[in-house]
């Protein structure tokens, strides 16, 4: 099977936008890979004309996931254009940093690539007077395993082999386990340079959940941790830092959202899941996995459960969902109108519609409908 994952990533991302029911993110990055809208900014003006401000005023502070930064940039631009005197300040400092700021009462809204843990919900009750923090899904997508290995354009790995690489148990590119998955490939005897995140990250946590589920015998670390747990390897800050490191180092491998591979023209690994063919990291393939997600949260919480061990044909298993985290009750009176208006917009038809211009896909209809029901109840 011939899989093109280097020069064809952009086409795959755009093509996947038409996949029905996909909860997929293809442009989830930093200032370095954000792009203007395809119509030169007209969509922003059109979207702004239909936004309901509903008493929004003043400044709304938010922080967290860098995966949704490009979406946030677009949403903020449109929302501020429609609502005079309103400022939404989103800091893309990583999921862990955003949750910390939220539980410390420094921001009214956090973005996270993983749902709140029990202890984080408990911590949120100190700032959500009479309530707690809840998870509201907005976007999602594939975590690509990027690599740089001259002469090897279509690398295939499975979960156990990937776990051993990131746990420094496999250290050479011509290791028997890698060779077995890549018959005919000219694998060098060089040392593998594995890169991971130095900051707390929902991307790290989602990769850990995948390895803990699909390679339980080889990855013994806590799947809930947002910090890199394994010894060895080299650390870099943020997905942008890991992507830059991989792009610049021969024999390297690392993990980051698909858009970083696209922007940096980094080759990505196809995953042998046990399906009839290895599955490439594309938005279309990730959509097949994420579309089957189940709501595991209760009440107003919409945390989702993903099947990281899926063997479904064409389903890419290493995925994430980005949530907006807010108090269900106990929001500050001065920011509540702006918070609700902003989330009503992002989850609404107008907010979801403009995502296509930034390389994102809208929420599945049933998930979006649930989010839209909950946002007006925030108090």
XYZ file of C-alpha atoms in Angstrom:
379
model
C 0.000 0.000 0.000
C 1.376 3.431 -0.947
C 0.521 6.170 1.519
C 1.417 9.802 0.830
C 1.717 11.764 4.034
C 4.281 14.478 3.336
C 3.217 16.519 0.358
C -0.428 15.420 0.446
C -1.320 16.475 3.981
C -2.810 19.791 2.968
C -5.062 18.218 0.366
C -6.182 15.584 2.874
C -7.045 18.215 5.442
C -9.122 20.262 3.023
C -10.860 17.242 1.569
C -11.871 15.977 5.000
C -13.922 19.061 5.707
C -16.805 17.584 3.774
C -16.936 14.423 5.872
C -20.370 14.235 7.455
C -20.417 14.157 11.226
C -16.690 14.733 11.616
C -15.401 16.318 14.777
C -12.012 17.042 13.330
C -9.274 19.597 13.644
C -6.647 20.039 10.968
C -5.298 23.486 11.798
C -4.538 23.511 15.474
C -1.403 25.437 15.967
C 0.428 28.618 16.615
C 0.965 32.033 15.101
C 3.496 30.436 12.753
C 0.959 28.360 10.847
C -2.189 30.447 10.975
C -3.601 31.482 7.611
C -5.919 34.186 6.327
C -9.417 33.252 5.290
C -9.780 32.120 1.707
C -12.057 34.990 0.780
C -9.703 37.689 2.026
C -11.598 38.386 5.230
C -15.142 38.643 3.854
C -16.302 35.685 5.925
C -15.293 37.462 9.113
C -17.430 40.469 8.246
C -20.363 38.313 7.221
C -20.154 36.257 10.395
C -19.857 39.346 12.568
C -23.090 40.751 11.155
C -25.070 37.815 12.566
C -23.467 37.552 16.001
C -25.729 38.253 18.975
C -23.858 40.208 21.641
C -26.593 39.772 24.290
C -25.146 42.331 26.720
C -21.509 41.372 26.198
C -19.156 44.024 27.500
C -15.660 44.552 28.836
C -12.861 41.989 28.837
C -13.090 38.191 28.877
C -9.875 36.428 29.868
C -9.241 32.914 28.575
C -6.231 30.605 28.267
C -5.176 27.072 27.427
C -4.845 24.733 24.452
C -2.681 25.804 21.537
C -4.498 23.216 19.397
C -7.435 25.566 18.952
C -5.491 28.812 18.650
C -6.266 29.413 14.981
C -9.963 28.844 15.620
C -9.859 31.133 18.621
C -8.126 33.847 16.614
C -10.914 33.760 14.047
C -13.718 33.600 16.593
C -12.262 36.459 18.625
C -11.824 38.605 15.523
C -15.427 38.093 14.461
C -16.883 38.486 17.940
C -15.014 41.683 18.686
C -15.976 43.102 15.296
C -19.639 42.531 16.101
C -19.634 43.577 19.757
C -18.238 47.056 20.262
C -16.164 47.556 23.405
C -15.646 43.829 23.992
C -12.193 42.258 24.283
C -11.608 38.497 24.383
C -8.024 37.755 25.394
C -7.009 34.129 24.766
C -3.523 32.973 25.743
C -2.424 29.740 24.037
C -0.250 28.487 26.888
C -1.167 24.789 26.783
C -4.001 22.813 28.341
C -2.327 22.402 31.727
C -1.581 26.104 32.042
C -5.116 27.027 31.039
C -6.703 24.710 33.615
C -4.386 26.051 36.320
C -5.379 29.620 35.523
C -9.041 28.591 35.522
C -8.940 26.789 38.875
C -7.059 29.746 40.354
C -9.752 32.133 39.161
C -7.455 34.012 36.778
C -9.540 33.312 33.662
C -13.248 32.757 33.051
C -12.666 30.265 30.261
C -10.046 27.571 29.661
C -9.287 25.507 26.584
C -8.106 21.942 27.146
C -7.335 18.999 24.886
C -8.468 16.649 27.630
C -11.421 16.701 29.979
C -11.023 17.874 33.570
C -9.734 15.272 36.012
C -11.617 14.684 39.280
C -9.137 16.717 41.280
C -9.395 19.574 38.791
C -13.184 19.541 39.060
C -12.797 19.673 42.838
C -10.388 22.602 42.541
C -12.799 24.425 40.245
C -15.485 24.413 42.938
C -13.455 26.988 44.846
C -13.912 29.534 42.069
C -17.258 28.313 40.695
C -19.309 29.280 43.740
C -22.121 26.766 44.067
C -21.032 25.002 40.874
C -18.069 23.401 39.115
C -16.097 23.447 35.896
C -17.671 21.609 32.964
C -16.301 20.375 29.618
C -17.867 21.719 26.421
C -16.360 20.124 23.263
C -15.686 22.485 20.345
C -13.137 20.903 17.966
C -10.928 17.823 17.673
C -8.485 16.044 15.420
C -5.479 13.777 14.859
C -2.209 13.780 16.768
C 0.416 13.099 14.136
C 3.613 11.170 14.812
C 6.137 13.131 12.769
C 9.599 11.932 11.809
C 12.642 12.811 9.694
C 14.424 9.866 8.166
C 16.044 10.356 4.777
C 15.049 7.696 2.272
C 12.040 6.489 4.282
C 8.868 8.194 3.065
C 6.153 5.828 4.281
C 7.020 4.711 7.789
C 4.590 2.374 9.553
C 4.555 1.771 13.326
C 2.184 0.072 15.727
C 1.333 0.970 19.317
C 3.812 -1.416 21.040
C 6.702 -0.279 18.840
C 5.807 3.381 19.307
C 5.610 2.868 23.075
C 9.078 1.278 23.137
C 10.527 4.109 21.041
C 9.184 6.811 23.348
C 10.216 4.767 26.403
C 13.801 4.457 25.097
C 13.466 0.663 24.790
C 13.958 0.827 21.018
C 16.860 3.131 20.193
C 17.945 2.256 16.626
C 16.003 2.831 13.420
C 16.881 -0.598 12.047
C 15.480 -2.368 15.114
C 13.821 -5.673 14.227
C 10.388 -4.449 15.384
C 10.507 -1.447 13.047
C 11.936 -3.504 10.175
C 9.153 -6.078 10.504
C 6.539 -3.341 10.044
C 8.373 -1.827 7.088
C 9.478 -4.651 4.766
C 11.689 -3.398 1.976
C 12.442 -0.051 3.624
C 16.087 0.998 3.858
C 16.253 1.640 7.587
C 19.549 3.118 8.841
C 21.424 1.872 11.886
C 21.389 5.380 13.331
C 20.124 6.349 16.778
C 16.519 7.449 17.156
C 16.113 10.976 18.515
C 12.738 11.046 20.264
C 11.236 14.431 21.159
C 8.438 15.115 23.635
C 6.687 18.107 25.191
C 8.393 19.883 28.094
C 5.186 21.636 29.190
C 1.994 20.115 30.571
C -0.096 19.192 27.571
C -3.392 17.603 26.672
C -1.639 16.367 23.535
C 0.790 14.425 25.723
C -2.082 13.082 27.783
C -4.007 11.890 24.724
C -0.924 10.171 23.325
C -0.462 8.526 26.733
C -4.065 7.335 26.739
C -3.552 5.784 23.326
C -0.332 4.007 24.332
C -1.811 2.833 27.657
C -4.814 1.394 25.855
C -3.321 -0.004 22.649
C 0.054 -1.027 24.116
C -0.763 -1.756 27.745
C 2.074 -4.252 28.147
C 4.682 -1.742 26.965
C 3.462 1.597 28.383
C 3.062 1.441 32.149
C 2.732 5.154 32.880
C -0.270 7.026 34.269
C -2.514 7.799 31.282
C -3.989 10.801 33.078
C -0.775 12.782 33.357
C -0.271 15.852 31.180
C 3.471 15.824 31.885
C 5.819 13.587 29.903
C 6.340 10.518 32.124
C 9.031 8.423 30.425
C 12.814 8.660 30.857
C 15.156 9.659 28.066
C 14.340 11.552 24.946
C 14.628 15.287 24.398
C 12.116 17.936 25.437
C 10.804 20.957 23.568
C 8.191 23.534 24.519
C 4.801 23.282 22.894
C 3.796 21.487 19.724
C 5.597 24.160 17.727
C 8.822 23.425 19.583
C 8.554 19.672 19.044
C 7.770 20.125 15.351
C 10.718 22.479 14.897
C 13.018 20.009 16.633
C 11.857 17.090 14.471
C 12.146 19.106 11.276
C 15.723 20.060 12.112
C 17.126 16.719 13.288
C 17.814 13.724 11.062
C 16.650 10.488 12.670
C 14.085 12.252 14.849
C 10.518 11.452 15.848
C 7.927 13.385 17.859
C 4.206 14.087 18.243
C 2.080 17.155 17.502
C -1.225 18.153 15.957
C -1.510 17.482 12.229
C -1.335 21.142 11.222
C 2.249 21.369 12.496
C 3.249 18.539 10.170
C 1.394 20.241 7.334
C 2.958 23.651 7.937
C 6.472 22.249 8.329
C 6.226 19.586 5.601
C 7.071 16.843 8.074
C 6.449 13.205 7.144
C 4.020 11.374 9.428
C 3.734 7.767 10.559
C 0.891 5.484 9.483
C -0.405 3.400 12.371
C -0.867 -0.363 12.130
C -4.022 -0.750 14.215
C -4.827 -4.297 13.243
C -7.078 -3.159 10.405
C -6.428 -4.474 6.896
C -4.087 -1.569 6.096
C -2.031 0.969 8.086
C -3.938 4.176 8.810
C -2.445 7.545 7.871
C -2.753 10.659 10.027
C -5.382 12.608 8.101
C -8.417 14.527 9.265
C -10.700 12.185 7.346
C -9.247 9.131 9.071
C -9.388 10.791 12.481
C -13.026 11.670 11.896
C -13.878 7.981 11.631
C -12.526 7.441 15.147
C -13.879 10.595 16.749
C -17.340 10.278 15.218
C -17.863 7.203 17.398
C -17.062 9.078 20.631
C -19.577 8.690 23.450
C -20.555 11.321 26.018
C -19.273 10.144 29.396
C -19.972 13.337 31.305
C -23.115 13.768 33.375
C -25.513 16.657 33.679
C -24.096 19.726 31.946
C -20.711 18.111 31.427
C -20.074 16.834 27.887
C -16.750 15.046 28.307
C -16.318 12.452 25.558
C -14.913 8.924 25.611
C -12.720 7.940 22.643
C -11.815 4.406 21.553
C -8.014 4.549 21.368
C -7.827 0.832 20.576
C -10.102 0.998 17.548
C -9.407 -1.441 14.724
C -12.083 -0.008 12.455
C -11.007 0.281 8.835
C -9.450 3.664 8.129
C -9.936 4.973 11.681
C -6.880 6.869 12.967
C -6.673 6.098 16.694
C -4.484 8.906 18.117
C -6.989 11.730 18.379
C -7.913 14.556 20.705
C -10.944 16.711 21.435
C -10.523 20.302 22.549
C -12.966 21.488 25.205
C -13.966 24.933 26.415
C -14.087 24.771 30.208
C -16.333 27.133 32.171
C -18.278 27.192 35.422
C -21.795 25.805 35.181
C -22.714 28.012 38.151
C -20.869 30.724 40.021
C -19.483 32.676 37.074
C -18.526 36.267 37.848
C -21.396 38.620 37.124
C -19.253 41.083 35.190
C -17.992 38.484 32.691
C -20.985 36.115 32.472
C -22.842 37.948 29.659
C -19.703 38.042 27.514
C -18.841 34.415 28.296
C -22.296 33.192 27.280
C -22.468 35.355 24.167
C -19.029 34.216 23.029
C -19.750 30.513 23.582
C -23.177 30.868 21.990
C -21.376 32.192 18.935
C -18.559 29.604 18.814
C -20.937 26.662 19.250
C -23.653 28.188 17.091
C -24.165 27.820 13.379
C -22.291 31.015 12.540
C -19.276 30.170 14.684
C -19.055 26.620 13.397
C -19.585 27.688 9.784
C -16.546 29.987 9.664
C -14.220 27.220 10.850
C -13.947 25.891 7.305
C -12.079 29.025 6.252
C -9.452 28.326 8.918
C -9.054 24.666 7.989
C -11.341 23.271 10.696
C -14.473 21.153 10.485
C -17.644 21.949 12.433
C -18.917 19.901 15.350
C -21.165 16.926 14.623
C -24.750 18.137 14.702
C -25.748 16.123 17.760
C -22.787 17.315 19.851
C -23.217 20.927 18.750
C -26.893 20.781 19.690
C -26.061 19.611 23.209
C -23.481 22.377 23.667
C -25.995 24.966 22.461
C -28.515 23.733 25.031
C -26.063 24.053 27.913
C -24.449 27.440 27.225
C -27.620 29.494 27.963
C -27.929 27.742 31.348
C -24.540 28.986 32.599
C -25.061 31.230 35.599
